PDB file of C-alpha atoms in Angstrom:
ATOM      1  CA  ASN A   1      99.188  96.067  55.729  1.00  0.00           C
ATOM      2  CA  ALA A   2     100.566  99.035  57.449  1.00  0.00           C
ATOM      3  CA  GLY A   3     103.833  98.938  55.502  1.00  0.00           C
ATOM      4  CA  VAL A   4     106.526 101.020  57.201  1.00  0.00           C
ATOM      5  CA  THR A   5     105.719 103.103  60.358  1.00  0.00           C
ATOM      6  CA  GLN A   6     107.947 105.358  62.585  1.00  0.00           C
ATOM      7  CA  THR A   7     107.734 106.477  65.924  1.00  0.00           C
ATOM      8  CA  PRO A   8     107.561 109.287  66.960  1.00  0.00           C
ATOM      9  CA  LYS A   9     106.285 111.506  64.221  1.00  0.00           C
ATOM     10  CA  PHE A  10     107.789 114.674  65.798  1.00  0.00           C
ATOM     11  CA  ARG A  11     110.423 115.309  68.571  1.00  0.00           C
ATOM     12  CA  VAL A  12     112.488 118.183  70.397  1.00  0.00           C
ATOM     13  CA  LEU A  13     115.556 117.241  72.101  1.00  0.00           C
ATOM     14  CA  LYS A  14     117.797 119.269  74.185  1.00  0.00           C
ATOM     15  CA  THR A  15     121.645 118.914  73.382  1.00  0.00           C
ATOM     16  CA  GLY A  16     123.008 116.038  75.125  1.00  0.00           C
ATOM     17  CA  GLN A  17     120.040 114.164  75.693  1.00  0.00           C
ATOM     18  CA  SER A  18     119.572 110.792  74.180  1.00  0.00           C
ATOM     19  CA  MET A  19     116.602 109.292  72.305  1.00  0.00           C
ATOM     20  CA  THR A  20     115.600 106.092  70.160  1.00  0.00           C
ATOM     21  CA  LEU A  21     113.447 106.172  66.945  1.00  0.00           C
ATOM     22  CA  LEU A  22     111.574 103.146  66.306  1.00  0.00           C
ATOM     23  CA  CYS A  23     110.893 101.789  62.545  1.00  0.00           C
ATOM     24  CA  ALA A  24     108.641  98.745  62.439  1.00  0.00           C
ATOM     25  CA  GLN A  25     107.687  96.946  58.952  1.00  0.00           C
ATOM     26  CA  ASP A  26     105.007  94.223  58.494  1.00  0.00           C
ATOM     27  CA  MET A  27     106.475  93.153  54.790  1.00  0.00           C
ATOM     28  CA  ASN A  28     108.882  90.373  55.769  1.00  0.00           C
ATOM     29  CA  HIS A  29     111.764  92.549  54.503  1.00  0.00           C
ATOM     30  CA  GLU A  30     114.898  91.345  55.164  1.00  0.00           C
ATOM     31  CA  TYR A  31     116.782  94.842  54.581  1.00  0.00           C
ATOM     32  CA  MET A  32     116.127  98.001  56.524  1.00  0.00           C
ATOM     33  CA  TYR A  33     117.505 101.416  56.454  1.00  0.00           C
ATOM     34  CA  TRP A  34     117.670 104.714  58.260  1.00  0.00           C
ATOM     35  CA  TYR A  35     117.861 107.967  56.362  1.00  0.00           C
ATOM     36  CA  ARG A  36     118.385 111.780  57.195  1.00  0.00           C
ATOM     37  CA  GLN A  37     116.917 114.239  55.163  1.00  0.00           C
ATOM     38  CA  ASP A  38     118.609 117.794  55.244  1.00  0.00           C
ATOM     39  CA  PRO A  39     117.673 120.801  52.873  1.00  0.00           C
ATOM     40  CA  GLY A  40     119.403 120.327  49.675  1.00  0.00           C
ATOM     41  CA  MET A  41     121.505 117.320  50.410  1.00  0.00           C
ATOM     42  CA  GLY A  42     118.666 114.534  49.345  1.00  0.00           C
ATOM     43  CA  LEU A  43     118.709 111.416  51.526  1.00  0.00           C
ATOM     44  CA  ARG A  44     122.116 110.364  53.400  1.00  0.00           C
ATOM     45  CA  LEU A  45     122.092 106.622  54.613  1.00  0.00           C
ATOM     46  CA  ILE A  46     123.070 106.408  58.568  1.00  0.00           C
ATOM     47  CA  HIS A  47     123.011 102.686  58.954  1.00  0.00           C
ATOM     48  CA  TYR A  48     121.722  99.824  57.607  1.00  0.00           C
ATOM     49  CA  SER A  49     120.518  96.273  58.447  1.00  0.00           C
ATOM     50  CA  VAL A  50     120.813  93.124  55.792  1.00  0.00           C
ATOM     51  CA  GLY A  51     118.871  90.786  58.639  1.00  0.00           C
ATOM     52  CA  GLU A  52     117.957  90.248  61.895  1.00  0.00           C
ATOM     53  CA  GLY A  53     121.023  90.833  64.058  1.00  0.00           C
ATOM     54  CA  THR A  54     123.104  92.436  61.601  1.00  0.00           C
ATOM     55  CA  THR A  55     124.109  96.149  61.007  1.00  0.00           C
ATOM     56  CA  ALA A  56     126.310  98.228  59.016  1.00  0.00           C
ATOM     57  CA  LYS A  57     127.343 101.777  58.509  1.00  0.00           C
ATOM     58  CA  GLY A  58     126.409 103.983  56.122  1.00  0.00           C
ATOM     59  CA  GLU A  59     127.229 107.155  54.546  1.00  0.00           C
ATOM     60  CA  VAL A  60     126.878 109.187  57.756  1.00  0.00           C
ATOM     61  CA  PRO A  61     126.932 107.049  60.802  1.00  0.00           C
ATOM     62  CA  ASP A  62     128.619 109.091  63.106  1.00  0.00           C
ATOM     63  CA  GLY A  63     126.582 110.166  66.447  1.00  0.00           C
ATOM     64  CA  TYR A  64     124.128 107.346  65.626  1.00  0.00           C
ATOM     65  CA  ASN A  65     123.556 103.760  66.925  1.00  0.00           C
ATOM     66  CA  VAL A  66     121.279 101.102  65.409  1.00  0.00           C
ATOM     67  CA  SER A  67     119.850  97.763  66.727  1.00  0.00           C
ATOM     68  CA  ARG A  68     118.004  95.036  64.532  1.00  0.00           C
ATOM     69  CA  LEU A  69     116.875  92.507  67.394  1.00  0.00           C
ATOM     70  CA  LYS A  70     113.515  91.473  65.392  1.00  0.00           C
ATOM     71  CA  LYS A  71     113.224  91.297  61.746  1.00  0.00           C
ATOM     72  CA  GLN A  72     110.475  93.322  61.784  1.00  0.00           C
ATOM     73  CA  ASN A  73     112.124  96.462  63.915  1.00  0.00           C
ATOM     74  CA  PHE A  74     114.839  98.775  63.085  1.00  0.00           C
ATOM     75  CA  LEU A  75     115.850 101.121  66.329  1.00  0.00           C
ATOM     76  CA  LEU A  76     118.201 104.080  65.622  1.00  0.00           C
ATOM     77  CA  GLY A  77     119.739 105.817  68.982  1.00  0.00           C
ATOM     78  CA  LEU A  78     121.253 109.188  69.479  1.00  0.00           C
ATOM     79  CA  GLU A  79     123.245 108.808  72.792  1.00  0.00           C
ATOM     80  CA  SER A  80     123.886 112.468  73.237  1.00  0.00           C
ATOM     81  CA  ALA A  81     122.161 114.627  70.709  1.00  0.00           C
ATOM     82  CA  ALA A  82     123.670 117.587  68.945  1.00  0.00           C
ATOM     83  CA  PRO A  83     122.047 120.343  67.143  1.00  0.00           C
ATOM     84  CA  SER A  84     123.587 119.164  63.589  1.00  0.00           C
ATOM     85  CA  GLN A  85     121.536 116.189  64.437  1.00  0.00           C
ATOM     86  CA  THR A  86     118.359 118.175  63.773  1.00  0.00           C
ATOM     87  CA  SER A  87     116.821 116.635  60.537  1.00  0.00           C
ATOM     88  CA  VAL A  88     114.114 114.395  59.254  1.00  0.00           C
ATOM     89  CA  TYR A  89     114.656 110.928  59.494  1.00  0.00           C
ATOM     90  CA  PHE A  90     113.247 108.252  57.584  1.00  0.00           C
ATOM     91  CA  CYS A  91     113.392 104.551  57.839  1.00  0.00           C
ATOM     92  CA  ALA A  92     112.916 101.963  54.697  1.00  0.00           C
ATOM     93  CA  SER A  93     112.680  98.658  54.102  1.00  0.00           C
ATOM     94  CA  SER A  94     113.208  96.197  50.942  1.00  0.00           C
ATOM     95  CA  SER A  95     113.686  92.624  50.003  1.00  0.00           C
ATOM     96  CA  THR A  96     114.867  90.508  46.759  1.00  0.00           C
ATOM     97  CA  SER A  97     112.924  88.857  44.533  1.00  0.00           C
ATOM     98  CA  GLY A  98     114.919  85.927  43.164  1.00  0.00           C
ATOM     99  CA  SER A  99     118.233  87.503  42.368  1.00  0.00           C
ATOM    100  CA  SER A 100     116.526  91.175  41.761  1.00  0.00           C
ATOM    101  CA  LEU A 101     116.485  93.849  44.472  1.00  0.00           C
ATOM    102  CA  VAL A 102     112.906  95.235  45.174  1.00  0.00           C
ATOM    103  CA  GLU A 103     112.488  98.894  45.624  1.00  0.00           C
ATOM    104  CA  GLN A 104     112.732 100.567  49.008  1.00  0.00           C
ATOM    105  CA  TYR A 105     109.574 101.832  50.890  1.00  0.00           C
ATOM    106  CA  PHE A 106     109.637 104.484  53.005  1.00  0.00           C
ATOM    107  CA  GLY A 107     108.032 105.465  56.365  1.00  0.00           C
ATOM    108  CA  PRO A 108     106.493 108.886  56.696  1.00  0.00           C
ATOM    109  CA  GLY A 109     109.262 110.024  58.620  1.00  0.00           C
ATOM    110  CA  THR A 110     110.358 112.073  62.015  1.00  0.00           C
ATOM    111  CA  ARG A 111     111.002 115.379  62.592  1.00  0.00           C
ATOM    112  CA  LEU A 112     113.863 115.765  65.098  1.00  0.00           C
ATOM    113  CA  THR A 113     114.759 119.274  66.399  1.00  0.00           C
ATOM    114  CA  VAL A 114     117.742 119.254  68.868  1.00  0.00           C
ATOM    115  CA  THR A 115     118.118 122.949  70.619  1.00  0.00           C
TER     116      THR A 115
ATOM    117  CA  ALA B   1     132.977 107.667  43.519  1.00  0.00           C
ATOM    118  CA  GLN B   2     129.314 106.629  43.107  1.00  0.00           C
ATOM    119  CA  SER B   3     127.174 109.648  42.916  1.00  0.00           C
ATOM    120  CA  VAL B   4     123.737 110.882  41.498  1.00  0.00           C
ATOM    121  CA  THR B   5     123.278 114.539  40.101  1.00  0.00           C
ATOM    122  CA  GLN B   6     120.209 116.205  39.537  1.00  0.00           C
ATOM    123  CA  PRO B   7     121.327 119.573  38.023  1.00  0.00           C
ATOM    124  CA  ASP B   8     117.917 121.293  38.579  1.00  0.00           C
ATOM    125  CA  ILE B   9     117.325 122.475  42.164  1.00  0.00           C
ATOM    126  CA  HIS B  10     114.092 124.377  40.977  1.00  0.00           C
ATOM    127  CA  ILE B  11     111.817 123.923  37.953  1.00  0.00           C
ATOM    128  CA  THR B  12     108.733 125.826  37.204  1.00  0.00           C
ATOM    129  CA  VAL B  13     106.181 124.637  34.597  1.00  0.00           C
ATOM    130  CA  SER B  14     102.668 125.542  33.429  1.00  0.00           C
ATOM    131  CA  GLU B  15      99.908 123.133  33.885  1.00  0.00           C
ATOM    132  CA  GLY B  16      99.593 121.132  30.853  1.00  0.00           C
ATOM    133  CA  ALA B  17     103.239 121.648  29.543  1.00  0.00           C
ATOM    134  CA  SER B  18     105.457 118.884  29.301  1.00  0.00           C
ATOM    135  CA  LEU B  19     108.240 117.957  31.661  1.00  0.00           C
ATOM    136  CA  GLU B  20     111.705 116.363  32.137  1.00  0.00           C
ATOM    137  CA  LEU B  21     113.904 116.181  34.986  1.00  0.00           C
ATOM    138  CA  ARG B  22     117.320 115.213  34.414  1.00  0.00           C
ATOM    139  CA  CYS B  23     119.532 112.613  36.489  1.00  0.00           C
ATOM    140  CA  ASN B  24     122.932 111.677  35.643  1.00  0.00           C
ATOM    141  CA  TYR B  25     125.058 108.893  37.520  1.00  0.00           C
ATOM    142  CA  SER B  26     128.221 107.503  38.531  1.00  0.00           C
ATOM    143  CA  TYR B  27     128.198 103.752  39.534  1.00  0.00           C
ATOM    144  CA  GLY B  28     130.497 101.137  38.809  1.00  0.00           C
ATOM    145  CA  ALA B  29     128.393  98.362  38.055  1.00  0.00           C
ATOM    146  CA  THR B  30     125.325  98.116  36.010  1.00  0.00           C
ATOM    147  CA  PRO B  31     122.805 100.049  38.198  1.00  0.00           C
ATOM    148  CA  TYR B  32     119.297  99.954  39.383  1.00  0.00           C
ATOM    149  CA  LEU B  33     117.811 103.379  38.750  1.00  0.00           C
ATOM    150  CA  PHE B  34     114.938 105.050  40.791  1.00  0.00           C
ATOM    151  CA  TRP B  35     112.873 107.885  40.611  1.00  0.00           C
ATOM    152  CA  TYR B  36     110.693 108.753  44.142  1.00  0.00           C
ATOM    153  CA  VAL B  37     108.405 111.726  44.588  1.00  0.00           C
ATOM    154  CA  GLN B  38     107.794 113.397  47.841  1.00  0.00           C
ATOM    155  CA  SER B  39     105.250 115.748  48.688  1.00  0.00           C
ATOM    156  CA  PRO B  40     105.528 118.191  51.504  1.00  0.00           C
ATOM    157  CA  GLY B  41     105.565 116.370  55.133  1.00  0.00           C
ATOM    158  CA  GLN B  42     105.407 113.057  53.558  1.00  0.00           C
ATOM    159  CA  GLY B  43     107.596 109.832  53.048  1.00  0.00           C
ATOM    160  CA  LEU B  44     109.041 108.845  49.532  1.00  0.00           C
ATOM    161  CA  GLN B  45     106.975 107.156  46.909  1.00  0.00           C
ATOM    162  CA  LEU B  46     108.101 105.208  44.349  1.00  0.00           C
ATOM    163  CA  LEU B  47     107.401 106.306  40.537  1.00  0.00           C
ATOM    164  CA  LEU B  48     109.431 103.754  38.545  1.00  0.00           C
ATOM    165  CA  LYS B  49     112.627 101.870  38.631  1.00  0.00           C
ATOM    166  CA  TYR B  50     114.456 100.284  36.049  1.00  0.00           C
ATOM    167  CA  PHE B  51     116.386  97.166  36.508  1.00  0.00           C
ATOM    168  CA  SER B  52     117.312  95.533  32.990  1.00  0.00           C
ATOM    169  CA  GLY B  53     115.450  95.267  29.754  1.00  0.00           C
ATOM    170  CA  ASP B  54     113.664  97.728  27.754  1.00  0.00           C
ATOM    171  CA  THR B  55     115.573 101.108  28.584  1.00  0.00           C
ATOM    172  CA  LEU B  56     112.184 103.114  28.486  1.00  0.00           C
ATOM    173  CA  VAL B  57     110.065 102.535  31.565  1.00  0.00           C
ATOM    174  CA  GLN B  58     106.549 103.465  32.541  1.00  0.00           C
ATOM    175  CA  GLY B  59     105.561 104.123  36.056  1.00  0.00           C
ATOM    176  CA  ILE B  60     102.618 105.617  38.186  1.00  0.00           C
ATOM    177  CA  LYS B  61     100.935 109.046  37.393  1.00  0.00           C
ATOM    178  CA  GLY B  62     101.650 108.914  33.699  1.00  0.00           C
ATOM    179  CA  PHE B  63     105.491 109.170  34.299  1.00  0.00           C
ATOM    180  CA  GLU B  64     108.135 107.640  32.184  1.00  0.00           C
ATOM    181  CA  ALA B  65     111.899 107.568  32.211  1.00  0.00           C
ATOM    182  CA  GLU B  66     114.636 106.466  29.761  1.00  0.00           C
ATOM    183  CA  PHE B  67     117.817 105.013  30.673  1.00  0.00           C
ATOM    184  CA  LYS B  68     120.693 106.069  28.564  1.00  0.00           C
ATOM    185  CA  ARG B  69     123.646 103.862  29.524  1.00  0.00           C
ATOM    186  CA  SER B  70     125.979 105.954  26.989  1.00  0.00           C
ATOM    187  CA  GLN B  71     124.972 109.182  28.777  1.00  0.00           C
ATOM    188  CA  SER B  72     124.779 107.840  32.382  1.00  0.00           C
ATOM    189  CA  SER B  73     121.561 109.378  32.677  1.00  0.00           C
ATOM    190  CA  PHE B  74     117.550 108.543  33.713  1.00  0.00           C
ATOM    191  CA  ASN B  75     115.693 111.245  32.997  1.00  0.00           C
ATOM    192  CA  LEU B  76     112.331 111.459  34.132  1.00  0.00           C
ATOM    193  CA  ARG B  77     109.681 112.799  31.826  1.00  0.00           C
ATOM    194  CA  LYS B  78     105.632 113.558  31.555  1.00  0.00           C
ATOM    195  CA  PRO B  79     104.012 114.722  28.499  1.00  0.00           C
ATOM    196  CA  SER B  80     100.951 117.004  30.399  1.00  0.00           C
ATOM    197  CA  VAL B  81     101.583 117.964  34.021  1.00  0.00           C
ATOM    198  CA  HIS B  82      99.069 118.602  36.848  1.00  0.00           C
ATOM    199  CA  TRP B  83      98.806 120.905  39.415  1.00  0.00           C
ATOM    200  CA  SER B  84      98.925 117.651  41.812  1.00  0.00           C
ATOM    201  CA  ASP B  85     102.400 116.737  40.526  1.00  0.00           C
ATOM    202  CA  ALA B  86     103.839 119.943  42.204  1.00  0.00           C
ATOM    203  CA  ALA B  87     106.514 118.092  44.991  1.00  0.00           C
ATOM    204  CA  GLU B  88     110.143 117.145  45.063  1.00  0.00           C
ATOM    205  CA  TYR B  89     111.469 114.435  42.980  1.00  0.00           C
ATOM    206  CA  PHE B  90     114.339 112.233  43.805  1.00  0.00           C
ATOM    207  CA  CYS B  91     116.603 109.975  41.572  1.00  0.00           C
ATOM    208  CA  ALA B  92     118.526 107.180  43.161  1.00  0.00           C
ATOM    209  CA  VAL B  93     121.033 104.649  41.968  1.00  0.00           C
ATOM    210  CA  GLY B  94     121.965 101.559  43.519  1.00  0.00           C
ATOM    211  CA  ALA B  95     121.512  98.149  44.763  1.00  0.00           C
ATOM    212  CA  ALA B  96     121.367  96.822  48.134  1.00  0.00           C
ATOM    213  CA  LYS B  97     122.415 100.260  49.260  1.00  0.00           C
ATOM    214  CA  LEU B  98     120.670 103.704  47.386  1.00  0.00           C
ATOM    215  CA  ILE B  99     122.545 106.761  46.382  1.00  0.00           C
ATOM    216  CA  PHE B 100     119.989 109.638  46.196  1.00  0.00           C
ATOM    217  CA  GLY B 101     120.216 112.964  44.319  1.00  0.00           C
ATOM    218  CA  ALA B 102     119.593 116.225  46.193  1.00  0.00           C
ATOM    219  CA  GLY B 103     116.224 116.608  44.768  1.00  0.00           C
ATOM    220  CA  THR B 104     114.213 118.621  42.122  1.00  0.00           C
ATOM    221  CA  ARG B 105     111.790 120.677  43.575  1.00  0.00           C
ATOM    222  CA  LEU B 106     108.931 121.164  40.735  1.00  0.00           C
ATOM    223  CA  ALA B 107     106.465 124.024  41.197  1.00  0.00           C
ATOM    224  CA  VAL B 108     103.254 124.020  38.712  1.00  0.00           C
ATOM    225  CA  HIS B 109     101.667 127.228  37.495  1.00  0.00           C
ATOM    226  CA  PRO B 110      97.979 127.211  37.039  1.00  0.00           C
TER     227      PRO B 110
END
């Protein structure tokens, strides 16, 4: 199993450009998440999904959109990139076992720079 | 408000010394608690988790953590640190959604 994979690993954008980050998981997990990591701030949740076709806002959703058309994929879009979106982006997935939540599994990250 | 506080931004220890990383949380319900480790340029790896039951939990790489409900704490410990433990450590709390602390960066002196 590859676990959680992210594409691309690195990207440089100019202000105003758009792009899509792809996250894929092969663990049949229901839940998927997008975080951003900035120095001294830990990970902050951007958007998440509790199942195919459903998405919800996290802590810092502004400037981002997401889609979950297939259970195994979770896309993060930036319609008009801004320098404040320079960050490392992590995708994660998780599932449940009975009534218990199983831990989140993380991808390797995408380093995005917006100039 | 729900939050996680890791009071120590940086910690330096000598190899072979003991380690304790602090984590305090504020959460309305009984929390699920996690410690993750991140090596430079890598994703996050789960060290250990607490859902219920025994309040002292064992994790990978010789780490353990103790849940203290009265203190709202979930401190991470290791009796003897190895140079390979140098990394950033994150405490997290939550259920379907996690709230992460800002992290503690650990440096290990030989």
